[in-house]
Amino acid sequence: MIIGIDDTDSRDGMCTTYLCSLLSEELERYGKITDDLLLIRLNPTVPYKTRGNAAVAIAIDTDAPDMVKKHVTERVRTLACLENDTTNPGIVFVSDEMSELSRNPLGLFFKKAVKEIITVNEAEELIRKLNLQSKGFKNRRGLIGALAACGAMLNSGWDHTYEYITYRKQEKWGSPRMVDSSSIFSADKKTYPMTWDNVDILNQQVVCVPRSPDPVLYGIRGSVQEEVIRCASMIRSEPFERSALYKTNQGTDMHIIQEDSISQMQDMHSYSLMCTVISVPETIQGGHVIFSVSDKHDHELKCAAYEPTKNFRELVRELIPGDVIRIYGSMINGTLNTEKLEIISMIQTYEYKNPACPVCHKSMESAGKGQGYRCRKCRTQAESKIQVEICRNIHPGLYEVPPCARRHLAKPLIRDKNSSLSLFPSR
């Protein structure tokens, strides 16, 4: 049986992954957990998400399916933040006999939930069509993520990474976390690049310790499961209750839709677009950098690199009209919030300077209107100014926002073999 769960948390506390970790232990009285626990990030632009828009799934081999369903339903009812207006849990059960029949439609649903907007009615219609058992609470919105997580569990071919999450003791929830930052930087140094986005080197920030009042103490992300566990083992912190390893779609760019026409781009979706810069980047109040691009159809789009992207804005400020780039980001209120960009080609720019003396190599001065240029010392002359190419501070390559500003789903350059970590690295 596969169990998908979503939307049990709120901005004020709880965590769906904590519930997953707890259930994975409790359900062993009814059978055996047969696969990795799944942590699935859904469309990051959804306005009604709680925090990270994550759903989870558990696979269990059991002879007591009814007891499993009853236990899971009661634990969700007890532990979910049902008193919060934005918490609307959903549970989906996919029995063994339905697994093969559900594989393709649920796999497509999973991929759609990561990229697009799905309604509760769409989820419930697929549940009825596949004859799946489910339980929704309040407006039942959590059924969307729960169904998507089941689809991820049934389809193993997608790109994945790992996260090892350590949870606080319940009496500590909501209080300041006690984690030794120096031990995190040390652990990162010993396990990078197999682990990543745990610290932000350039901005000297710890990224893997949340600030919200939920049960998570820290979460270590990486491409190799043994390394994320090893990294966590080196961190010094307050005593904790439990830990769990998750297979996840974090760091995969699974949310990105390849698009070539701005006219087809919609709010609450994330895109990759080949385009040309058409305006000089402008820094506005708050430190945000705004610029415009056009596609091959001459449609225009406003793009932003917001203040939280820190040093990434330095790269954006170096762009000039005529540069060809591929930009990655999410559409919010008609503006593309930039997550990453690739500089494909840059236009050459020139300026006119006084010529240099061929003898002493110093800059000549004007000899008077219409009389050319001269070097007083060497008595050399030149007729006009010379054209000099302006040296730009950027090069073609792929660049990203720093870890402190990176979304869960955004693929770090360290995972991309074609990336260029030259002038504006993230660490």
mmCIF file of C-alpha atoms in Angstrom, residues 366-374 381-383:
data_model
loop_
_atom_site.group_PDB
_atom_site.id
_atom_site.type_symbol
_atom_site.label_atom_id
_atom_site.label_comp_id
_atom_site.label_asym_id
_atom_site.label_seq_id
_atom_site.Cartn_x
_atom_site.Cartn_y
_atom_site.Cartn_z
ATOM 1 C CA SER A 366 43.465 67.948 -27.375
ATOM 2 C CA ALA A 367 45.496 70.306 -29.510
ATOM 3 C CA GLY A 368 42.457 72.563 -29.956
ATOM 4 C CA LYS A 369 39.153 72.392 -31.782
ATOM 5 C CA GLY A 370 39.615 70.559 -35.051
ATOM 6 C CA GLN A 371 43.384 70.265 -34.573
ATOM 7 C CA GLY A 372 43.648 66.652 -33.360
ATOM 8 C CA TYR A 373 45.639 65.459 -30.344
ATOM 9 C CA ARG A 374 49.219 65.868 -29.162
ATOM 10 C CA GLN A 381 50.428 63.957 -32.834
ATOM 11 C CA ALA A 382 47.252 62.067 -33.777
ATOM 12 C CA GLU A 383 44.286 63.158 -35.853
#
